[in-house]
Amino acid sequence: MDVNHRLTEMRNYMNERDLVAAIVANPDHQYYLSGFKAVMYSRPIIFLVDQDSTKLIVPALEEVHAKDEAKVDDITVYYEHPEMAHKGTNPLDQLRSLLDNYSQGSKIGVDMASISAEKVNFIQQLNFEVVDIGQKIVEMRYVKDKEELVLIEEAGRLSNLAVSTSLNACQEGITEIEMDAVGTKALFEETAKRHPDSTLDLFAMSPSGTERTIMPHVFSNTRKLQKGDIIIHSRQVSLNGYRAELERTIALGELTDDQKKGFEAAKIAQQNAMDFIKPGVTAAEVDEVSRNTLKKAGFVDFANHRVGHGIGISAHEKPYLRFDNDLVLQEGMVFTIEPGIFIPGIGGFRHSDTLILTKNGNKLITEFPRELNDLTYR
C-alpha cells in the first residue's frame, strides 16, 4: 500500500497550520498513514510525522513486526524485560526524546478523539501547543484510492462466498455459531488459495428467533435454530486491512404474515436508498429516502439506527448516513446500506450491502439475493 501521497497531503495540512509534527494514536489512522497494524494495543504504539520523516514508537514484542511491515523512516522501541530495561521502559520517555527535536512553544498536532488525556497532558507539560488534527485524517479517509477499492471489492467477493456457504448450511438444530463456522471455514480456504501471505480479519453474527433478532448488534451464541425462525446473518470480511459487509435476513420455514410485512418493508427501504445514493446527494437525504419508505409502510417507529455508514479500514467509519449529516457525498466513497426494523414480539429485519460511489451513481459489490422466496430455507 502506497502511503506517500497520504503523507504529502498530511504534511501540506501541517505546513498550512504551522505544525512542526503530528502524533497519531488511533490504530486505524496509524495503518492508513504507515501500513502498520498490531494485533492489540494494550501496550501503546505512537506514530509521529513531521516534514522530514515518519517515526513509530512500539513495544519490544512488536519490533520485528513493525520493521517488516511499517512504512516509516525510524522505529523506536521500549522494553518491559529487565535485560533491556536500560534502553527505556516507558513509551512517553521515548516520545519525549523525539519531541526534544522541536522548539518549545511549537504546535503539535494530535488526533484528540483517540489520544489519551495522559499523553495530551504530557505533551503540554513539555511546553508544546496541542492542535487537533483528527478530523483531517478522518476526512482524508472518506474517499478511497484505487488500491483501497481493489481490496474492498475483493473483500466483497469473499463476503459473498462466506454468506452463501453459511446460509446453505441453515437447518433446524444447527447453532448460530455453527452456521457462522461453516462460512468461515470456506472463507479461510478460498482466501488462502487466492491471496497467499495475506491478512484476513472477519466478523460474523447470526442472531435467530423473535427475541434475538430485535437486537441490532449481538454476538452469535449456541442457540439452536428452530422452524419458523428469522435469522439475520451478517458478515464483514477484511482483506489486508480493507473491509466489505454483507448481511441478509433469512427464514427457516414459513414466516407469519406480520413477519413477511416487516421483511418486505426493510427490503424496499434498502433498495430505495441504494437506488438513490450517488455523488452530489447528502448523507441525510439517503437516510430520509429510507425512513420515508418505512414511514409509508408503518414501520418507521421500529427503525432505531441510521441507514448506513462508511466502511474501509474500520468496521464503521465516517461519513455516517444519518438524518443530521448534511455532508455532500463524493465519488470514491464506500458505504453500507442497511436500514433495519426491530419489532418486539415479531422480529428484526435488515439486509446490508456494500457499494462504491461512482461518477454517475454507485457500484454494488455484494450482489446477493434479497427476495424472501430466495432466502427461505426448509
mmCIF file of C-alpha atoms in Angstrom:
data_model
loop_
_atom_site.group_PDB
_atom_site.id
_atom_site.type_symbol
_atom_site.label_atom_id
_atom_site.label_comp_id
_atom_site.label_asym_id
_atom_site.label_seq_id
_atom_site.Cartn_x
_atom_site.Cartn_y
_atom_site.Cartn_z
ATOM 1 C CA MET A 1 0.000 0.000 0.000
ATOM 2 C CA ASP A 2 1.461 3.348 -1.076
ATOM 3 C CA VAL A 3 1.210 5.850 1.784
ATOM 4 C CA ASN A 4 3.366 8.586 0.247
ATOM 5 C CA HIS A 5 0.520 10.618 -1.257
ATOM 6 C CA ARG A 6 -1.285 10.483 2.090
ATOM 7 C CA LEU A 7 1.773 11.746 3.926
ATOM 8 C CA THR A 8 2.168 14.534 1.370
ATOM 9 C CA GLU A 9 -1.397 15.683 1.991
ATOM 10 C CA MET A 10 -0.871 15.432 5.737
ATOM 11 C CA ARG A 11 2.328 17.467 5.575
ATOM 12 C CA ASN A 12 0.731 20.161 3.440
ATOM 13 C CA TYR A 13 -2.052 20.439 6.017
ATOM 14 C CA MET A 14 0.513 20.664 8.825
ATOM 15 C CA ASN A 15 2.544 23.284 6.989
ATOM 16 C CA GLU A 16 -0.519 25.482 6.485
ATOM 17 C CA ARG A 17 -1.136 25.405 10.251
ATOM 18 C CA ASP A 18 2.474 25.746 11.411
ATOM 19 C CA LEU A 19 2.525 22.292 12.981
ATOM 20 C CA VAL A 20 6.064 21.023 13.488
ATOM 21 C CA ALA A 21 4.865 17.453 13.997
ATOM 22 C CA ALA A 22 1.742 15.339 14.307
ATOM 23 C CA ILE A 23 1.192 12.458 16.719
ATOM 24 C CA VAL A 24 -1.325 9.803 15.727
ATOM 25 C CA ALA A 25 -2.697 7.334 18.287
ATOM 26 C CA ASN A 26 -5.742 5.849 16.538
ATOM 27 C CA PRO A 27 -4.753 2.353 15.287
ATOM 28 C CA ASP A 28 -6.731 2.662 12.047
ATOM 29 C CA HIS A 29 -5.281 6.120 11.356
ATOM 30 C CA GLN A 30 -1.829 4.673 12.001
ATOM 31 C CA TYR A 31 -2.464 1.910 9.484
ATOM 32 C CA TYR A 32 -3.696 4.439 6.919
ATOM 33 C CA LEU A 33 -0.532 6.536 7.252
ATOM 34 C CA SER A 34 2.091 3.857 7.922
ATOM 35 C CA GLY A 35 0.778 0.470 6.775
ATOM 36 C CA PHE A 36 1.289 -0.968 10.259
ATOM 37 C CA LYS A 37 -1.385 -2.596 12.387
ATOM 38 C CA ALA A 38 -0.773 -4.520 15.603
ATOM 39 C CA VAL A 39 -2.879 -7.347 16.976
ATOM 40 C CA MET A 40 -3.568 -5.421 20.165
ATOM 41 C CA TYR A 41 -2.805 -2.021 21.635
ATOM 42 C CA SER A 42 -2.676 -2.606 25.393
ATOM 43 C CA ARG A 43 0.947 -1.518 25.029
ATOM 44 C CA PRO A 44 0.912 1.966 23.463
ATOM 45 C CA ILE A 45 2.003 2.460 19.864
ATOM 46 C CA ILE A 46 2.664 6.019 18.726
ATOM 47 C CA PHE A 47 3.092 7.297 15.170
ATOM 48 C CA LEU A 48 4.801 10.646 14.565
ATOM 49 C CA VAL A 49 5.142 12.530 11.306
ATOM 50 C CA ASP A 50 6.949 15.793 10.592
ATOM 51 C CA GLN A 51 8.066 17.485 7.383
ATOM 52 C CA ASP A 52 11.141 15.284 7.016
ATOM 53 C CA SER A 53 10.362 11.835 8.370
ATOM 54 C CA THR A 54 7.962 9.389 9.971
ATOM 55 C CA LYS A 55 8.610 7.552 13.220
ATOM 56 C CA LEU A 56 6.926 4.750 15.117
ATOM 57 C CA ILE A 57 7.252 4.005 18.829
ATOM 58 C CA VAL A 58 6.493 0.354 19.578
ATOM 59 C CA PRO A 59 6.882 -2.131 22.438
ATOM 60 C CA ALA A 60 9.652 -4.695 22.033
ATOM 61 C CA LEU A 61 7.317 -7.530 21.118
ATOM 62 C CA GLU A 62 6.205 -5.506 18.051
ATOM 63 C CA GLU A 63 9.721 -4.566 16.913
ATOM 64 C CA VAL A 64 10.211 -7.312 14.318
ATOM 65 C CA HIS A 65 6.615 -6.974 13.114
ATOM 66 C CA ALA A 66 6.986 -3.208 12.696
ATOM 67 C CA LYS A 67 10.305 -3.491 10.874
ATOM 68 C CA ASP A 68 8.708 -5.953 8.471
ATOM 69 C CA GLU A 69 5.516 -4.033 7.697
ATOM 70 C CA ALA A 70 5.664 -0.393 8.776
ATOM 71 C CA LYS A 71 6.411 2.108 6.022
ATOM 72 C CA VAL A 72 8.250 4.521 8.315
ATOM 73 C CA ASP A 73 11.713 6.040 8.428
ATOM 74 C CA ASP A 74 12.556 5.135 12.009
ATOM 75 C CA ILE A 75 11.320 2.744 14.698
ATOM 76 C CA THR A 76 11.898 3.449 18.389
ATOM 77 C CA VAL A 77 11.431 0.607 20.854
ATOM 78 C CA TYR A 78 10.580 0.474 24.553
ATOM 79 C CA TYR A 79 11.028 -2.615 26.680
ATOM 80 C CA GLU A 80 9.401 -4.491 29.542
ATOM 81 C CA HIS A 81 12.020 -7.146 30.270
ATOM 82 C CA PRO A 82 14.924 -6.435 32.631
ATOM 83 C CA GLU A 83 17.690 -7.361 30.205
ATOM 84 C CA MET A 84 16.846 -4.351 28.017
ATOM 85 C CA ALA A 85 15.298 -2.026 30.586
ATOM 86 C CA HIS A 86 18.313 0.289 30.435
ATOM 87 C CA LYS A 87 17.202 1.300 26.913
ATOM 88 C CA GLY A 88 13.851 2.577 28.150
ATOM 89 C CA THR A 89 10.650 1.077 29.514
ATOM 90 C CA ASN A 90 8.224 3.972 29.113
ATOM 91 C CA PRO A 91 6.816 4.999 25.707
ATOM 92 C CA LEU A 92 6.408 8.554 26.972
ATOM 93 C CA ASP A 93 10.134 8.771 27.636
ATOM 94 C CA GLN A 94 10.735 7.717 24.041
ATOM 95 C CA LEU A 95 8.205 10.292 22.871
ATOM 96 C CA ARG A 96 9.965 12.978 24.906
ATOM 97 C CA SER A 97 13.218 12.151 23.122
ATOM 98 C CA LEU A 98 11.535 12.632 19.747
ATOM 99 C CA LEU A 99 9.864 15.879 20.788
ATOM 100 C CA ASP A 100 13.192 17.276 22.004
ATOM 101 C CA ASN A 101 13.952 17.868 18.317
ATOM 102 C CA TYR A 102 11.352 20.657 18.163
ATOM 103 C CA SER A 103 11.376 24.110 19.705
ATOM 104 C CA GLN A 104 9.317 24.543 22.848
ATOM 105 C CA GLY A 105 6.176 26.529 22.221
ATOM 106 C CA SER A 106 5.730 24.935 18.793
ATOM 107 C CA LYS A 107 2.432 23.428 17.682
ATOM 108 C CA ILE A 108 1.995 19.659 17.758
ATOM 109 C CA GLY A 109 -0.970 18.025 16.043
ATOM 110 C CA VAL A 110 -2.772 15.121 17.723
ATOM 111 C CA ASP A 111 -5.907 13.124 16.947
ATOM 112 C CA MET A 112 -7.807 14.254 20.029
ATOM 113 C CA ALA A 113 -10.632 11.726 19.674
ATOM 114 C CA SER A 114 -8.199 8.843 20.160
ATOM 115 C CA ILE A 115 -5.218 10.005 22.193
ATOM 116 C CA SER A 116 -5.314 9.619 25.958
ATOM 117 C CA ALA A 117 -5.600 12.596 28.278
ATOM 118 C CA GLU A 118 -2.338 11.421 29.846
ATOM 119 C CA LYS A 119 -0.464 11.867 26.570
ATOM 120 C CA VAL A 120 -2.057 15.249 25.822
ATOM 121 C CA ASN A 121 -1.114 16.470 29.291
ATOM 122 C CA PHE A 122 2.396 15.098 28.816
ATOM 123 C CA ILE A 123 2.867 16.996 25.538
ATOM 124 C CA GLN A 124 1.529 20.211 27.039
ATOM 125 C CA GLN A 125 3.835 19.905 30.050
ATOM 126 C CA LEU A 126 6.739 19.845 27.607
ATOM 127 C CA ASN A 127 5.568 23.332 26.581
ATOM 128 C CA PHE A 128 4.025 22.474 23.229
ATOM 129 C CA GLU A 129 0.703 23.769 21.949
ATOM 130 C CA VAL A 130 -1.648 20.892 21.124
ATOM 131 C CA VAL A 131 -3.812 21.204 17.988
ATOM 132 C CA ASP A 132 -6.473 18.674 16.995
ATOM 133 C CA ILE A 133 -5.843 17.077 13.589
ATOM 134 C CA GLY A 134 -8.175 14.105 13.999
ATOM 135 C CA GLN A 135 -10.922 15.392 11.737
ATOM 136 C CA LYS A 136 -8.436 15.978 8.928
ATOM 137 C CA ILE A 137 -7.365 12.323 8.960
ATOM 138 C CA VAL A 138 -10.993 11.205 9.128
ATOM 139 C CA GLU A 139 -11.775 13.312 6.052
ATOM 140 C CA MET A 140 -8.710 12.035 4.197
ATOM 141 C CA ARG A 141 -10.112 8.539 4.619
ATOM 142 C CA TYR A 142 -13.540 9.459 3.175
ATOM 143 C CA VAL A 143 -12.574 8.902 -0.476
ATOM 144 C CA LYS A 144 -10.776 5.659 -1.273
ATOM 145 C CA ASP A 145 -7.960 5.423 -3.811
ATOM 146 C CA LYS A 146 -7.632 2.716 -6.464
ATOM 147 C CA GLU A 147 -5.569 0.379 -4.282
ATOM 148 C CA GLU A 148 -8.106 0.609 -1.494
ATOM 149 C CA LEU A 149 -11.040 -0.014 -3.828
ATOM 150 C CA VAL A 150 -9.417 -3.143 -5.268
ATOM 151 C CA LEU A 151 -9.112 -4.619 -1.774
ATOM 152 C CA ILE A 152 -12.629 -3.587 -0.791
ATOM 153 C CA GLU A 153 -14.113 -5.176 -3.911
ATOM 154 C CA GLU A 154 -12.272 -8.422 -3.248
ATOM 155 C CA ALA A 155 -13.426 -8.321 0.379
ATOM 156 C CA GLY A 156 -16.950 -8.040 -1.033
ATOM 157 C CA ARG A 157 -16.472 -11.148 -3.158
ATOM 158 C CA LEU A 158 -15.154 -13.060 -0.162
ATOM 159 C CA SER A 159 -18.087 -11.852 1.937
ATOM 160 C CA ASN A 160 -20.474 -13.239 -0.676
ATOM 161 C CA LEU A 161 -18.755 -16.616 -0.549
ATOM 162 C CA ALA A 162 -18.914 -16.811 3.234
ATOM 163 C CA VAL A 163 -22.552 -15.709 3.424
ATOM 164 C CA SER A 164 -23.632 -18.098 0.685
ATOM 165 C CA THR A 165 -21.874 -21.029 2.346
ATOM 166 C CA SER A 166 -23.273 -20.259 5.785
ATOM 167 C CA LEU A 167 -26.825 -19.847 4.501
ATOM 168 C CA ASN A 168 -26.647 -23.141 2.621
ATOM 169 C CA ALA A 169 -25.945 -24.792 5.982
ATOM 170 C CA CYS A 170 -29.070 -23.297 7.574
ATOM 171 C CA GLN A 171 -31.200 -26.083 9.027
ATOM 172 C CA GLU A 172 -33.153 -26.921 12.132
ATOM 173 C CA GLY A 173 -30.922 -27.920 15.049
ATOM 174 C CA ILE A 174 -27.722 -26.202 13.958
ATOM 175 C CA THR A 175 -26.491 -23.483 16.320
ATOM 176 C CA GLU A 176 -25.856 -19.874 15.364
ATOM 177 C CA ILE A 177 -22.108 -20.269 15.866
ATOM 178 C CA GLU A 178 -22.039 -23.482 13.836
ATOM 179 C CA MET A 179 -23.717 -21.715 10.932
ATOM 180 C CA ASP A 180 -21.107 -18.952 11.160
ATOM 181 C CA ALA A 181 -18.301 -21.520 11.278
ATOM 182 C CA VAL A 182 -19.303 -23.210 8.022
ATOM 183 C CA GLY A 183 -18.925 -19.975 6.071
ATOM 184 C CA THR A 184 -15.783 -19.011 7.940
ATOM 185 C CA LYS A 185 -14.074 -22.292 7.009
ATOM 186 C CA ALA A 186 -14.900 -21.771 3.333
ATOM 187 C CA LEU A 187 -13.663 -18.188 3.589
ATOM 188 C CA PHE A 188 -10.330 -19.254 5.083
ATOM 189 C CA GLU A 189 -9.782 -21.906 2.422
ATOM 190 C CA GLU A 190 -10.645 -19.642 -0.510
ATOM 191 C CA THR A 191 -8.568 -16.737 0.780
ATOM 192 C CA ALA A 192 -5.549 -18.990 1.259
ATOM 193 C CA LYS A 193 -5.842 -20.121 -2.378
ATOM 194 C CA ARG A 194 -6.413 -16.700 -3.927
ATOM 195 C CA HIS A 195 -4.334 -14.473 -1.662
ATOM 196 C CA PRO A 196 -1.169 -16.148 -0.331
ATOM 197 C CA ASP A 197 0.534 -14.407 2.598
ATOM 198 C CA SER A 198 -2.392 -12.040 3.062
ATOM 199 C CA THR A 199 -4.046 -10.875 6.258
ATOM 200 C CA LEU A 200 -7.680 -11.779 6.825
ATOM 201 C CA ASP A 201 -9.948 -10.478 9.543
ATOM 202 C CA LEU A 202 -13.659 -11.102 9.866
ATOM 203 C CA PHE A 203 -16.792 -10.640 11.879
ATOM 204 C CA ALA A 204 -19.910 -12.772 11.737
ATOM 205 C CA MET A 205 -23.159 -12.811 13.671
ATOM 206 C CA SER A 206 -26.365 -14.789 13.220
ATOM 207 C CA PRO A 207 -28.951 -13.851 15.852
ATOM 208 C CA SER A 208 -32.049 -16.001 15.474
ATOM 209 C CA GLY A 209 -35.641 -16.030 16.683
ATOM 210 C CA THR A 210 -38.005 -13.196 17.515
ATOM 211 C CA GLU A 211 -36.209 -12.179 20.722
ATOM 212 C CA ARG A 212 -32.613 -12.145 19.496
ATOM 213 C CA THR A 213 -33.167 -10.587 16.060
ATOM 214 C CA ILE A 214 -34.553 -7.380 17.588
ATOM 215 C CA MET A 215 -31.042 -6.658 18.927
ATOM 216 C CA PRO A 216 -29.242 -4.951 16.024
ATOM 217 C CA HIS A 217 -25.780 -5.913 17.314
ATOM 218 C CA VAL A 218 -25.400 -9.154 19.270
ATOM 219 C CA PHE A 219 -22.870 -11.970 19.250
ATOM 220 C CA SER A 220 -23.848 -15.324 17.800
ATOM 221 C CA ASN A 221 -24.381 -17.898 20.525
ATOM 222 C CA THR A 222 -25.205 -21.574 20.994
ATOM 223 C CA ARG A 223 -28.940 -21.206 20.406
ATOM 224 C CA LYS A 224 -30.195 -23.906 18.034
ATOM 225 C CA LEU A 225 -32.201 -22.797 15.026
ATOM 226 C CA GLN A 226 -35.872 -23.738 15.035
ATOM 227 C CA LYS A 227 -38.567 -23.963 12.390
ATOM 228 C CA GLY A 228 -40.216 -20.587 11.910
ATOM 229 C CA ASP A 229 -37.083 -18.653 12.932
ATOM 230 C CA ILE A 230 -35.944 -15.396 11.452
ATOM 231 C CA ILE A 231 -32.140 -15.268 11.244
ATOM 232 C CA ILE A 232 -30.072 -12.169 10.471
ATOM 233 C CA HIS A 233 -26.745 -13.418 9.143
ATOM 234 C CA SER A 234 -24.135 -10.663 8.943
ATOM 235 C CA ARG A 235 -20.569 -10.763 7.637
ATOM 236 C CA GLN A 236 -17.687 -8.346 7.467
ATOM 237 C CA VAL A 237 -14.511 -9.511 5.772
ATOM 238 C CA SER A 238 -11.264 -7.538 5.861
ATOM 239 C CA LEU A 239 -8.556 -8.371 3.323
ATOM 240 C CA ASN A 240 -5.174 -6.775 4.013
ATOM 241 C CA GLY A 241 -6.860 -4.156 6.154
ATOM 242 C CA TYR A 242 -9.884 -3.239 3.999
ATOM 243 C CA ARG A 243 -13.453 -4.336 4.634
ATOM 244 C CA ALA A 244 -16.759 -5.072 2.981
ATOM 245 C CA GLU A 245 -20.052 -6.077 4.574
ATOM 246 C CA LEU A 246 -22.929 -8.313 3.509
ATOM 247 C CA GLU A 247 -25.975 -9.169 5.599
ATOM 248 C CA ARG A 248 -29.207 -10.994 4.865
ATOM 249 C CA THR A 249 -32.351 -11.668 6.829
ATOM 250 C CA ILE A 250 -33.476 -15.218 6.132
ATOM 251 C CA ALA A 251 -36.297 -17.527 7.194
ATOM 252 C CA LEU A 252 -36.138 -21.121 8.365
ATOM 253 C CA GLY A 253 -39.541 -22.285 7.232
ATOM 254 C CA GLU A 254 -42.672 -20.173 6.867
ATOM 255 C CA LEU A 255 -42.919 -16.702 8.397
ATOM 256 C CA THR A 256 -46.083 -15.158 9.788
ATOM 257 C CA ASP A 257 -47.938 -12.500 7.810
ATOM 258 C CA ASP A 258 -46.637 -9.778 10.152
ATOM 259 C CA GLN A 259 -43.083 -11.007 9.687
ATOM 260 C CA LYS A 260 -43.475 -11.051 5.918
ATOM 261 C CA LYS A 261 -44.650 -7.430 6.016
ATOM 262 C CA GLY A 262 -41.630 -6.436 8.106
ATOM 263 C CA PHE A 263 -39.249 -8.267 5.789
ATOM 264 C CA GLU A 264 -40.721 -6.599 2.713
ATOM 265 C CA ALA A 265 -40.654 -3.113 4.232
ATOM 266 C CA ALA A 266 -36.985 -3.378 5.226
ATOM 267 C CA LYS A 267 -36.061 -4.812 1.824
ATOM 268 C CA ILE A 268 -37.765 -1.984 -0.085
ATOM 269 C CA ALA A 269 -36.288 0.677 2.211
ATOM 270 C CA GLN A 270 -32.823 -0.652 1.445
ATOM 271 C CA GLN A 271 -33.449 -0.875 -2.292
ATOM 272 C CA ASN A 272 -34.783 2.687 -2.448
ATOM 273 C CA ALA A 273 -31.722 4.001 -0.617
ATOM 274 C CA MET A 274 -29.373 2.080 -2.926
ATOM 275 C CA ASP A 275 -31.186 3.390 -5.985
ATOM 276 C CA PHE A 276 -30.891 6.952 -4.670
ATOM 277 C CA ILE A 277 -27.340 7.214 -3.338
ATOM 278 C CA LYS A 278 -24.791 8.847 -5.654
ATOM 279 C CA PRO A 279 -22.273 11.700 -5.669
ATOM 280 C CA GLY A 280 -23.901 15.074 -5.066
ATOM 281 C CA VAL A 281 -26.631 13.982 -2.665
ATOM 282 C CA THR A 282 -26.238 14.431 1.079
ATOM 283 C CA ALA A 283 -25.911 11.744 3.703
ATOM 284 C CA ALA A 284 -29.119 12.997 5.322
ATOM 285 C CA GLU A 285 -31.045 12.676 2.056
ATOM 286 C CA VAL A 286 -30.099 8.999 1.756
ATOM 287 C CA ASP A 287 -31.351 8.360 5.269
ATOM 288 C CA GLU A 288 -34.532 10.296 4.522
ATOM 289 C CA VAL A 289 -35.342 8.176 1.463
ATOM 290 C CA SER A 290 -35.117 5.027 3.528
ATOM 291 C CA ARG A 291 -37.040 6.390 6.506
ATOM 292 C CA ASN A 292 -39.815 7.770 4.306
ATOM 293 C CA THR A 293 -40.236 4.295 2.827
ATOM 294 C CA LEU A 294 -40.564 2.807 6.296
ATOM 295 C CA LYS A 295 -42.914 5.592 7.358
ATOM 296 C CA LYS A 296 -45.295 4.856 4.478
ATOM 297 C CA ALA A 297 -45.212 1.164 5.412
ATOM 298 C CA GLY A 298 -45.974 1.952 9.060
ATOM 299 C CA PHE A 299 -42.661 0.721 10.469
ATOM 300 C CA VAL A 300 -40.568 3.856 10.982
ATOM 301 C CA ASP A 301 -41.000 3.774 14.772
ATOM 302 C CA PHE A 302 -39.076 0.492 14.787
ATOM 303 C CA ALA A 303 -36.134 1.843 12.738
ATOM 304 C CA ASN A 304 -33.744 2.796 15.513
ATOM 305 C CA HIS A 305 -30.474 3.370 13.660
ATOM 306 C CA ARG A 306 -29.003 5.205 10.673
ATOM 307 C CA VAL A 307 -29.390 3.835 7.159
ATOM 308 C CA GLY A 308 -25.687 3.122 6.729
ATOM 309 C CA HIS A 309 -22.074 4.041 7.334
ATOM 310 C CA GLY A 310 -18.733 4.413 5.682
ATOM 311 C CA ILE A 311 -16.550 1.324 5.562
ATOM 312 C CA GLY A 312 -12.910 0.730 4.705
ATOM 313 C CA ILE A 313 -10.165 0.201 7.258
ATOM 314 C CA SER A 314 -12.663 0.490 10.104
ATOM 315 C CA ALA A 315 -15.747 -1.656 10.535
ATOM 316 C CA HIS A 316 -17.775 1.536 10.948
ATOM 317 C CA GLU A 317 -16.241 4.803 9.810
ATOM 318 C CA LYS A 318 -17.396 8.245 8.799
ATOM 319 C CA PRO A 319 -19.256 9.508 6.833
ATOM 320 C CA TYR A 320 -22.388 8.211 8.547
ATOM 321 C CA LEU A 321 -25.647 8.167 6.585
ATOM 322 C CA ARG A 322 -27.884 9.711 9.203
ATOM 323 C CA PHE A 323 -30.605 12.324 9.418
ATOM 324 C CA ASP A 324 -28.412 15.132 10.772
ATOM 325 C CA ASN A 325 -25.438 14.821 8.414
ATOM 326 C CA ASP A 326 -25.538 17.332 5.548
ATOM 327 C CA LEU A 327 -22.240 16.201 4.033
ATOM 328 C CA VAL A 328 -22.348 16.065 0.225
ATOM 329 C CA LEU A 329 -21.241 12.614 -0.928
ATOM 330 C CA GLN A 330 -18.373 12.168 -3.399
ATOM 331 C CA GLU A 331 -17.180 9.670 -5.970
ATOM 332 C CA GLY A 332 -14.913 7.067 -4.365
ATOM 333 C CA MET A 333 -16.703 6.945 -1.038
ATOM 334 C CA VAL A 334 -17.748 3.477 0.134
ATOM 335 C CA PHE A 335 -20.877 2.795 2.172
ATOM 336 C CA THR A 336 -23.020 0.085 3.618
ATOM 337 C CA ILE A 337 -26.756 0.483 3.101
ATOM 338 C CA GLU A 338 -28.586 -1.290 5.913
ATOM 339 C CA PRO A 339 -31.896 0.111 7.151
ATOM 340 C CA GLY A 340 -33.341 -2.165 9.791
ATOM 341 C CA ILE A 341 -36.566 -2.518 11.720
ATOM 342 C CA PHE A 342 -36.754 -4.318 15.038
ATOM 343 C CA ILE A 343 -40.251 -5.170 16.246
ATOM 344 C CA PRO A 344 -40.760 -6.702 19.708
ATOM 345 C CA GLY A 345 -42.690 -9.947 19.501
ATOM 346 C CA ILE A 346 -42.273 -10.181 15.722
ATOM 347 C CA GLY A 347 -38.547 -9.976 14.998
ATOM 348 C CA GLY A 348 -35.834 -7.974 13.290
ATOM 349 C CA PHE A 349 -35.328 -7.421 9.566
ATOM 350 C CA ARG A 350 -32.242 -5.989 7.869
ATOM 351 C CA HIS A 351 -30.272 -6.542 4.699
ATOM 352 C CA SER A 352 -26.868 -4.858 4.335
ATOM 353 C CA ASP A 353 -24.806 -4.336 1.198
ATOM 354 C CA THR A 354 -21.586 -2.515 0.389
ATOM 355 C CA LEU A 355 -21.370 -0.130 -2.552
ATOM 356 C CA ILE A 356 -18.872 2.266 -4.066
ATOM 357 C CA LEU A 357 -19.954 5.698 -5.280
ATOM 358 C CA THR A 358 -19.061 6.096 -8.955
ATOM 359 C CA LYS A 359 -19.132 9.144 -11.223
ATOM 360 C CA ASN A 360 -22.808 8.805 -12.105
ATOM 361 C CA GLY A 361 -24.174 6.529 -9.401
ATOM 362 C CA ASN A 362 -22.870 3.561 -7.475
ATOM 363 C CA LYS A 363 -21.392 0.102 -7.881
ATOM 364 C CA LEU A 364 -22.774 -2.712 -5.746
ATOM 365 C CA ILE A 365 -20.002 -5.111 -4.708
ATOM 366 C CA THR A 366 -22.020 -7.561 -2.604
ATOM 367 C CA GLU A 367 -24.717 -8.636 -5.053
ATOM 368 C CA PHE A 368 -26.782 -11.379 -3.387
ATOM 369 C CA PRO A 369 -30.466 -12.426 -3.455
ATOM 370 C CA ARG A 370 -32.839 -10.210 -1.460
ATOM 371 C CA GLU A 371 -36.277 -11.726 -2.002
ATOM 372 C CA LEU A 372 -37.904 -13.780 0.744
ATOM 373 C CA ASN A 373 -38.525 -16.694 -1.626
ATOM 374 C CA ASP A 374 -34.784 -16.916 -2.285
ATOM 375 C CA LEU A 375 -33.934 -16.553 1.395
ATOM 376 C CA THR A 376 -36.319 -19.139 2.844
ATOM 377 C CA TYR A 377 -34.742 -22.415 3.914
ATOM 378 C CA ARG A 378 -36.725 -25.573 4.652
#
